[in-house]
Coordinates of C-alpha atoms and ligand atoms in Angstrom, one line a residue:
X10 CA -5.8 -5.3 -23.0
X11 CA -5.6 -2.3 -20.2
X12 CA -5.3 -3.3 -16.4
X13 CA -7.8 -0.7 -14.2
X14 CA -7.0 -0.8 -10.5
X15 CA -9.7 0.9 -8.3
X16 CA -8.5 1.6 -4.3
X17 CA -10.8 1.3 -1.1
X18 CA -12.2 4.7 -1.8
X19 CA -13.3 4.4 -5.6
X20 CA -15.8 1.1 -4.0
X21 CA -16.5 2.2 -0.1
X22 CA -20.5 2.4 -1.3
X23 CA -23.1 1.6 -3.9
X24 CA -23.0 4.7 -5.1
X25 CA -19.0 4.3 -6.0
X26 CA -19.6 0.5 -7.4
X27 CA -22.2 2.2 -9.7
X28 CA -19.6 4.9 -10.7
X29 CA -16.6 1.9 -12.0
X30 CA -19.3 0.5 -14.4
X31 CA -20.3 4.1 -15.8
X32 CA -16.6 4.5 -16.1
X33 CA -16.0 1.0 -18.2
X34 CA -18.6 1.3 -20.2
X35 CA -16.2 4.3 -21.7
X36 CA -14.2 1.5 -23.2
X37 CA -14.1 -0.8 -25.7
X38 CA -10.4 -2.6 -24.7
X39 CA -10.2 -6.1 -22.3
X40 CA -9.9 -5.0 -18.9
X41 CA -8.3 -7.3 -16.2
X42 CA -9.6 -5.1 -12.8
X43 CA -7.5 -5.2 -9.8
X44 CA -9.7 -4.0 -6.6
X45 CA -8.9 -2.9 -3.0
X46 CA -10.4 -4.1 0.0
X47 CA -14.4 -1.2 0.3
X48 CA -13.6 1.7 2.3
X49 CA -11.6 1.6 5.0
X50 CA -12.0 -2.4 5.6
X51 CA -8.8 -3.8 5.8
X52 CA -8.2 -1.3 9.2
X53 CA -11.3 -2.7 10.0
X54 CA -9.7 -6.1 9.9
X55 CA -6.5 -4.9 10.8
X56 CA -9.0 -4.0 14.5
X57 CA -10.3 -7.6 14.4
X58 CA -6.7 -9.3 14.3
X59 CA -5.1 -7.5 17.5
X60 CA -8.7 -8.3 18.9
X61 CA -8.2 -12.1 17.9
X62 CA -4.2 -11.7 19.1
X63 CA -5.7 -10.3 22.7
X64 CA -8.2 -12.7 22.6
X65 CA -11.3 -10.2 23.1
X66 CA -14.4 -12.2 21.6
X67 CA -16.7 -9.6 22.4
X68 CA -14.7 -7.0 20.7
X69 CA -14.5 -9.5 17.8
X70 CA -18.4 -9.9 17.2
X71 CA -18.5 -6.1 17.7
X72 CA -16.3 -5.1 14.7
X73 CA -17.0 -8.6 12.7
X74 CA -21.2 -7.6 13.3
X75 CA -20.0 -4.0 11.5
X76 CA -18.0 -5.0 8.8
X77 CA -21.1 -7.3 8.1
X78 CA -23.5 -4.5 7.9
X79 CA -21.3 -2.2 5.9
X80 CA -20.6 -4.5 3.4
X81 CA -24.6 -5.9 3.0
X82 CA -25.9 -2.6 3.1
X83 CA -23.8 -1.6 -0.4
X84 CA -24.9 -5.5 -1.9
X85 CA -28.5 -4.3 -1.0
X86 CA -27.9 -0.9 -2.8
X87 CA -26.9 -2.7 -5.3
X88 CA -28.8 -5.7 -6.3
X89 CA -32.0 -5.3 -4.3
X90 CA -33.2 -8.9 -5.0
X91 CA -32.8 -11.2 -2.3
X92 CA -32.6 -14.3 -4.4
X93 CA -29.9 -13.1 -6.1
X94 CA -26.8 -15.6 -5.5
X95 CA -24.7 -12.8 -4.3
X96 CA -26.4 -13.1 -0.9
X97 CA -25.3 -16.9 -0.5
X98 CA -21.3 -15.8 -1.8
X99 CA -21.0 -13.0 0.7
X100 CA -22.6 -15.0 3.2
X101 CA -20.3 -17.9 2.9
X102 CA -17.3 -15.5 2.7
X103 CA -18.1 -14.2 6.2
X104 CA -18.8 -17.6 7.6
X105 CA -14.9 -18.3 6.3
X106 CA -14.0 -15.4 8.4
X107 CA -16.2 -16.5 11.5
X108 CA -14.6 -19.8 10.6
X109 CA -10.9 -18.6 10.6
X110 CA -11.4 -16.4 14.0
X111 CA -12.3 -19.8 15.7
X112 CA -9.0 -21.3 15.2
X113 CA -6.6 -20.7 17.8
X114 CA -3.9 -17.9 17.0
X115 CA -0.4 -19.0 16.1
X116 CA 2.8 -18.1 17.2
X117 CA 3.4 -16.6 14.1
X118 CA 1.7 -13.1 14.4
X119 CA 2.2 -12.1 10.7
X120 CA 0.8 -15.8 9.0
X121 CA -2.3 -15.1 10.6
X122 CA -2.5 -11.8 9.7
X123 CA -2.4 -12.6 6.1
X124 CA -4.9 -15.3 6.8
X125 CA -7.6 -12.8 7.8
X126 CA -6.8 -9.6 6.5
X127 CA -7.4 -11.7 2.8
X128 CA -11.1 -10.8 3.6
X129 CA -11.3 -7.8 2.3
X130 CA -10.6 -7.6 -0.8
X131 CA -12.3 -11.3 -1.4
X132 CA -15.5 -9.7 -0.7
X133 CA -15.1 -6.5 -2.8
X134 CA -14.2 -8.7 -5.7
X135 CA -17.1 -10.6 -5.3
X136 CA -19.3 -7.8 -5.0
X137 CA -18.2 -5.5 -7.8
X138 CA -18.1 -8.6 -10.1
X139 CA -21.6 -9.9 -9.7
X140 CA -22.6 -6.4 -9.7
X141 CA -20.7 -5.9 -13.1
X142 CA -22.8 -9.1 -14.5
X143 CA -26.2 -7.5 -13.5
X144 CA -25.4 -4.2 -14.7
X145 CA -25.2 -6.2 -18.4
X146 CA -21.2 -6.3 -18.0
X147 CA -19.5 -9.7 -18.5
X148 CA -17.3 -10.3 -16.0
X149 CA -15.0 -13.2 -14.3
X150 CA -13.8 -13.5 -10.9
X151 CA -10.9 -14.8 -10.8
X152 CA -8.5 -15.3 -7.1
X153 CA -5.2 -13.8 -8.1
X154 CA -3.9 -16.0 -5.2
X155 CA -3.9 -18.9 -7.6
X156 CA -2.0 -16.6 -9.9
X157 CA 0.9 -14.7 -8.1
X158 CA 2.7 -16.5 -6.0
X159 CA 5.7 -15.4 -3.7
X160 CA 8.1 -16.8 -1.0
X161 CA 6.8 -17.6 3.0
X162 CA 7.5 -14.0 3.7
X163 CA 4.0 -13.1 5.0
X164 CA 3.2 -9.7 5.2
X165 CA 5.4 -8.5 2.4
X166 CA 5.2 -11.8 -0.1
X167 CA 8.3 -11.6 -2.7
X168 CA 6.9 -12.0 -5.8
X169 CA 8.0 -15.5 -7.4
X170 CA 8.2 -14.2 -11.4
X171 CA 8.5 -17.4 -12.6
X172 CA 5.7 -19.2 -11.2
X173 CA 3.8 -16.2 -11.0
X174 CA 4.5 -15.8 -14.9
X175 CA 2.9 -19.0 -16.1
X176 CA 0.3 -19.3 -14.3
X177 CA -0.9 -16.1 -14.4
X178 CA -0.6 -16.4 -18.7
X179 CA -2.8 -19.6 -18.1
X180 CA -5.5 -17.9 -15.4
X181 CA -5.8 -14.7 -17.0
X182 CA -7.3 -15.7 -19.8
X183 CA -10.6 -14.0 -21.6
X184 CA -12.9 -16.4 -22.6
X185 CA -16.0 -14.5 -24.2
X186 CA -16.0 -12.1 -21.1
X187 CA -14.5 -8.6 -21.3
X188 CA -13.8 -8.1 -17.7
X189 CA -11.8 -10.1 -15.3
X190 CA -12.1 -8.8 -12.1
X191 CA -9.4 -9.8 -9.5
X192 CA -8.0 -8.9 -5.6
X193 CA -4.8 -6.8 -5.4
X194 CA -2.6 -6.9 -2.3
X195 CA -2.8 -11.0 -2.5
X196 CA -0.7 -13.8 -3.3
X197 CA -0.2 -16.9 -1.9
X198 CA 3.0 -18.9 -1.4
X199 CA 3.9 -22.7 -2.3
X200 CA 1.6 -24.0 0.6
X201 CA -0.8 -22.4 -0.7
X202 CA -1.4 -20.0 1.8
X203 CA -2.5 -16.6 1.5
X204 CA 0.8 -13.7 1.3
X205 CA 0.2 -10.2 1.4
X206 CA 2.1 -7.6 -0.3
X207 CA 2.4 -5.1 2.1
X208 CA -0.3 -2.2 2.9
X209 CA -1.5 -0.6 -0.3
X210 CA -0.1 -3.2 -2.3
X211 CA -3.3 -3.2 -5.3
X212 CA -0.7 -1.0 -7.2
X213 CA 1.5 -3.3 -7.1
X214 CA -0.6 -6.2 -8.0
X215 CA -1.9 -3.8 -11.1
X216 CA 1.7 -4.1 -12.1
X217 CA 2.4 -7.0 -12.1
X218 CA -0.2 -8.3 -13.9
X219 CA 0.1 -5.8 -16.5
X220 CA 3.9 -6.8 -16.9
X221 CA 3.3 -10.2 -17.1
X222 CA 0.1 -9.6 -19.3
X223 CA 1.8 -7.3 -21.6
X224 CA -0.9 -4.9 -21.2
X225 CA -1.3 -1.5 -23.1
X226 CA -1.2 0.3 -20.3
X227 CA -2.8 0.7 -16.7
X228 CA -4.7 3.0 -14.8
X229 CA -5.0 3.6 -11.3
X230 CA -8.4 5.2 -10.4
X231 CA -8.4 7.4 -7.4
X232 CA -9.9 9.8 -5.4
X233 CA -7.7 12.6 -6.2
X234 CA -7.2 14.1 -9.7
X235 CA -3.8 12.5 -10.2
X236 CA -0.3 12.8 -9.0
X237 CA 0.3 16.2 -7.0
X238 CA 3.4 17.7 -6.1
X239 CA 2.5 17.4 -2.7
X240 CA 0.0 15.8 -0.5
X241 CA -3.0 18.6 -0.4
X242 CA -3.5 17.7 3.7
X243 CA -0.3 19.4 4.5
X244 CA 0.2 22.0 1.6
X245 CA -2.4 24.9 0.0
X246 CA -1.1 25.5 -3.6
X247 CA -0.4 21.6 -4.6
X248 CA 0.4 21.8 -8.4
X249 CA -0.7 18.3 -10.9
X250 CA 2.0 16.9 -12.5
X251 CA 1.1 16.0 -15.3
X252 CA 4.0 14.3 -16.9
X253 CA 6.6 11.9 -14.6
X254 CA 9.0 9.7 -15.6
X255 CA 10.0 6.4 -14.1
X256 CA 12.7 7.9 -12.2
X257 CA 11.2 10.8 -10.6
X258 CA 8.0 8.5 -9.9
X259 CA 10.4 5.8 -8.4
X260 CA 11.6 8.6 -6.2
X261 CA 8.6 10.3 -4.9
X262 CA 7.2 6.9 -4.2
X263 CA 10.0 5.7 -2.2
X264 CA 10.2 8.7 -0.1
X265 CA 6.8 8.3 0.4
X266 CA 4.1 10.1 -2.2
X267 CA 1.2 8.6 -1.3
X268 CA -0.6 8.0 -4.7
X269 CA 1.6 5.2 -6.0
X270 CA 3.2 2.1 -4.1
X271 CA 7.0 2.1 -4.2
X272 CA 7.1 -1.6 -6.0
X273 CA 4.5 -0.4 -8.8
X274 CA 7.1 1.3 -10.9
X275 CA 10.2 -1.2 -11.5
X276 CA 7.5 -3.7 -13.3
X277 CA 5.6 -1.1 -15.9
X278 CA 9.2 0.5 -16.4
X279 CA 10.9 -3.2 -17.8
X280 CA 8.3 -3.3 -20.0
X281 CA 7.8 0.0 -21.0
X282 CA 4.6 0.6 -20.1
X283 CA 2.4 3.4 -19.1
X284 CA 0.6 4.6 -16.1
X285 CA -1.7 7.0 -15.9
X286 CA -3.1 8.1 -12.0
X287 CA -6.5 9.3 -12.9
X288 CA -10.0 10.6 -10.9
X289 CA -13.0 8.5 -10.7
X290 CA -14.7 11.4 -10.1
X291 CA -13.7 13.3 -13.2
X292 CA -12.7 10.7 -15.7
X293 CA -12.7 13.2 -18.0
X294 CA -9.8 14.5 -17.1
X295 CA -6.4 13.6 -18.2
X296 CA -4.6 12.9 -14.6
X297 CA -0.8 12.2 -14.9
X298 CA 0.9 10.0 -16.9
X299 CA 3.9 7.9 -15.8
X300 CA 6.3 6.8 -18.3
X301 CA 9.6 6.8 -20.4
X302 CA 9.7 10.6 -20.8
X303 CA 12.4 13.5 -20.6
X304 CA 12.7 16.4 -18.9
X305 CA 15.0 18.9 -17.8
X306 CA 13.3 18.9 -14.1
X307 CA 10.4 18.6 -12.4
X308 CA 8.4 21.2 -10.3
X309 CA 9.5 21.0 -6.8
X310 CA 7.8 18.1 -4.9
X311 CA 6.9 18.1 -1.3
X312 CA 6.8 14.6 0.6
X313 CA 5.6 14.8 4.2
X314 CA 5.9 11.6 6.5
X315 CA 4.0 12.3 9.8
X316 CA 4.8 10.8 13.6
X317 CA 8.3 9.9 12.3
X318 CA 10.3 8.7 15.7
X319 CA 14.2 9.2 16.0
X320 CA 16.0 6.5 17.7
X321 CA 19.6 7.7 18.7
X322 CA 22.1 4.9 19.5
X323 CA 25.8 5.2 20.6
X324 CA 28.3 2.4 22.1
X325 CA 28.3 2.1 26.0
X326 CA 32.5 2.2 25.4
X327 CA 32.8 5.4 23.0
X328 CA 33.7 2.7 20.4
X329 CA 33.3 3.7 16.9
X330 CA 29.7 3.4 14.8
X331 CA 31.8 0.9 12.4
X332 CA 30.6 -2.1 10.3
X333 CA 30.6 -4.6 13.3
X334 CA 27.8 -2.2 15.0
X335 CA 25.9 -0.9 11.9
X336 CA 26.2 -4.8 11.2
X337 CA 24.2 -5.3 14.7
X338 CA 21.6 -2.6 14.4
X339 CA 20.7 -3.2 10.9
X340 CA 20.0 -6.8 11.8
X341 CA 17.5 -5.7 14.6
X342 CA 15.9 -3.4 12.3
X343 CA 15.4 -5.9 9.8
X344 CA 14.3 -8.6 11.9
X345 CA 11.4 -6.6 12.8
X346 CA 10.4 -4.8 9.9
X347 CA 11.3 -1.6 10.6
X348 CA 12.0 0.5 7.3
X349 CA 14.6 3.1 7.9
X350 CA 13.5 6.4 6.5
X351 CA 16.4 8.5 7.0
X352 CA 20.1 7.6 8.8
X353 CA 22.8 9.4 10.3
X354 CA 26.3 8.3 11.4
X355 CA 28.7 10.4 13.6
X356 CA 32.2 9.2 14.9
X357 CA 30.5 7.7 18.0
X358 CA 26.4 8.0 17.8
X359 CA 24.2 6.5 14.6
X360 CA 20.3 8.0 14.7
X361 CA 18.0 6.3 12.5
X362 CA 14.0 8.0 11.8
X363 CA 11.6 5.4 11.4
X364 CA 7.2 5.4 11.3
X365 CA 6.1 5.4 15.1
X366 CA 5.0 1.4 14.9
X367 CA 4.6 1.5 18.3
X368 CA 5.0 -2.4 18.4
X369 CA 7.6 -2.8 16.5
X370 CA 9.7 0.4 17.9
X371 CA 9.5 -1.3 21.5
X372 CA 11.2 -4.4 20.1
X373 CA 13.9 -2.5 18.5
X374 CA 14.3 -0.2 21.1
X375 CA 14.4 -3.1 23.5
X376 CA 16.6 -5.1 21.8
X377 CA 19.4 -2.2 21.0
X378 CA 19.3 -1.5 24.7
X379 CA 21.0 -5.0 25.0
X380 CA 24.0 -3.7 22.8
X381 CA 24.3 0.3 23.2
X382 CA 23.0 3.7 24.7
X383 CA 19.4 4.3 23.1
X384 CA 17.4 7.5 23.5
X385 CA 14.5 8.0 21.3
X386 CA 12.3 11.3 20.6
X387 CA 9.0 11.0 19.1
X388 CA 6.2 13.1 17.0
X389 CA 8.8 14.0 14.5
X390 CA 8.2 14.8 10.8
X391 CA 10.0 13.8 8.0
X392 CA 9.9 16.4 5.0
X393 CA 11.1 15.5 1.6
X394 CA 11.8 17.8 -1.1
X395 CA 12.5 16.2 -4.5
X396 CA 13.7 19.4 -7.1
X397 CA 14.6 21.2 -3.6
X398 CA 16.0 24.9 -3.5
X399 CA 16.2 27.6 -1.0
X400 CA 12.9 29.1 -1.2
X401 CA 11.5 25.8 -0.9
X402 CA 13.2 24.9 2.0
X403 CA 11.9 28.2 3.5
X404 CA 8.3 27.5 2.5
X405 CA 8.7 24.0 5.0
X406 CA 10.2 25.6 7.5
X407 CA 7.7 27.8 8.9
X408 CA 7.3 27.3 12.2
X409 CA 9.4 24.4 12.8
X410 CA 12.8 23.4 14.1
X411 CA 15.2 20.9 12.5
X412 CA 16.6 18.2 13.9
X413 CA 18.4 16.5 10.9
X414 CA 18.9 17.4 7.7
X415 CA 20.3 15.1 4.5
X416 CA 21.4 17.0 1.1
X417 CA 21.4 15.0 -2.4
X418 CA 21.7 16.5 -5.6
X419 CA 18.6 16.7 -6.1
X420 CA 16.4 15.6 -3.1
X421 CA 16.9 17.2 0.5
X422 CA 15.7 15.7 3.4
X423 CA 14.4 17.0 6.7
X424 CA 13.3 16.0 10.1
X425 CA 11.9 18.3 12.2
X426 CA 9.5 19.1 14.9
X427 CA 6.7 21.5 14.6
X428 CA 6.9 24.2 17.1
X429 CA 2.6 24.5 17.4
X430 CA 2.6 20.7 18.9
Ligands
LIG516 N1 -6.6 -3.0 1.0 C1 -5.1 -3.0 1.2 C2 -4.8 -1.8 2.1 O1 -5.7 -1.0 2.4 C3 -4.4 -2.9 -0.1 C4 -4.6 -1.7 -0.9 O2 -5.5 -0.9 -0.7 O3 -3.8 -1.4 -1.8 O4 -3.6 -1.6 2.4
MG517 MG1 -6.0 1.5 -0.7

């Protein structure tokens, strides 16, 4: 049994639904199929929440009427006949969402959040697998929500592994069909309410499953020919890798590579198993392969976090940045979500670079004020160089001044601002 996951890009139209079945049909294997919310929909939805949070109907039905359109204009492309019962399932999904954006928002930004933003990838589930039946492939829905199940931390569900374990084994199960097709990103916790895994999290669902499955292998099918050594937007030259092992993947992920979710690894590594990133557009081609392999060292990687914002706090009294105040600040950042994604402590002054979430920045920023001195500089970016050496560091340096800089053995870390903006 192999475990495919296919992101918003590799299903944004008809044209890209048609594509996953010409790909499948390459293969004779089981496939449990984990699918992102079409296109760019769940910043769609992500729009329709603050609307619902700022209580702006019109700008509600504005969106909502789009997302409608987008989504029936790839059905139509589709399966063209009218009767077909695919109509009635999307249509009932959407009154669910018209239904849900009646209610009354709670206190509790992040619950409704996972309550609506859910939409997504229920509809592309739906969609891909009826179109998988009419195209002649035998597929099963199946709502991974009933599956994996995590604690009440909405937003970012922790996986429960041992609920999640048996009833996935009893869920997951083929029954004369070769495909089961199934949401990433969702889970649901013992209330039976939906949690999300954080943005991006389909990888992470792939994982999962294919841990708990005991699948071959998996495959994550995206728009880019697999994982490069550096994210083509900011760099000419990028290089495929075309061999990474779980270490160096766990570490360009969690400095921020793009192609893979941090959480994906840890799962597929326990169980030895292997991940290739591969193109939908070329599935000829090999892509990279993740797995237990050995190298001497990998060719330099380049890990670029854009709008980073440093946050510089020091004690009103000149008091040390000691356990008792790292204690405090931590705390804030945790309570509101705010990843750290590079620290710095002097004798008397503690700077911290986190993503410009301008919501959640202001709370910090607010709240630290109450303790400490705060000053904070925006439109900073974080550069991460995994394999670093001088000429490297040259290479990102062009043009750009540096604010703070973190050595390792082997990754170097820099923030700095670029002189052109
Ligand atoms: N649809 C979700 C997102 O865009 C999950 C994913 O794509 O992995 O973040
Ligand atoms: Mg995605």
């Amino acid at each position: 049994m192999l475990v495919f996951k296919f992101g918003g890009a590799s299903v944004k139209s008809a044209n890209a639904v048609r594509n996953i079945v010409n790909i499948l049909q390459r293969y004779d294997e089981k496939i449990v199929i984990v699918i992102s919310a079409m296109g760019k929909t769940t910043n769609a939805l992500e729009r329709i929440i603050e609307h619902y949070f700022n209580r702006d109907g019109e700008q509600i039905k504005e969106e909502f009427r789009l997302l409608e359109a987008y989504h029936l204009e790839i059905i139509e492309g589709l399966i063209p006949e009218k009767g077909s019962k695919i109509y009635v399932d999307i249509q009932e999904v959407f009154e669910g969402l018209a239904d849900r954006l009646a209610e009354e928002p709670s206190l509790n930004y992040d619950f409704d959040y996972d309550q609506i933003i859910c939409f997504g990838e229920i509809l592309s589930t739906k969609i891909v697998s009826h179109y998988l039946n009419h195209a002649g492939l035998k597929s099963k829905w199946l709502d991974v929500r009933k599956s994996l199940k995590t604690d009440d931390t909405y937003r970012e569900g922790r996986i429960n592994w041992e609920l999640s374990r048996e009833l996935t084994t009893l869920n997951f199960a083929f029954n004369g069909e070769r495909f089961l097709v199934t949401q990433g990103f969702l889970a649901s916790n013992s209330s039976n309410m939906t949690v999300s895994l954080g943005r991006e999290g389909s990888d992470y669902t792939a994982s999962i499953l294919a841990h708990i499955l005991k699948a071959e292998n998996v495959t994550i099918w995206k728009d880019v020919p697999g994982v490069l050594n550096a994210d083509p937007k900011y760099f000419d030259d990028t290089i495929l890798l075309e061999k990474i092992s779980y270490l160096d993947a766990i570490e360009l992920a969690y400095y921020g590579t793009s192609v893979i979710h941090p959480k994906t690894i840890k799962p597929l590594q326990n169980k030895n198993i292997n991940l290739f990133v591969r193109s939908f557009v070329d599935p000829d081609a090999a892509g990279t392969l993740i797995g237990n392999l050995e190298y001497e060292s990998l060719v330099p990687s380049f890990i670029f976090k854009m709008d980073q914002v440093l946050i510089r706090i020091s004690p009103h009294d000149f008091s040390f940045i000691a356990e008792d105040n790292l204690e405090i600040i931590y705390g804030i950042l945790h309570k509101h979500g705010l990843k750290i994604n590079l620290q710095q402590a002097t004798a008397v002054s503690y700077q911290v670079v986190v993503n410009n979430d301008k919501r959640k920045v202001r709370l910090v920023v607010d709240e630290l004020e109450q303790h400490f001195k705060v000053s904070y500089e925006t439109g900073l970016e974080l550069v991460t160089i995994r394999y670093f050496d001088d000429q490297t560091i040259r290479r990102v340096m062009v043009n750009k001044t540096l604010l703070l800089e973190q050595r390792g053995v082997q990754n170097i870390q820099l923030l700095v601002r670029d002189l052109g903006s």
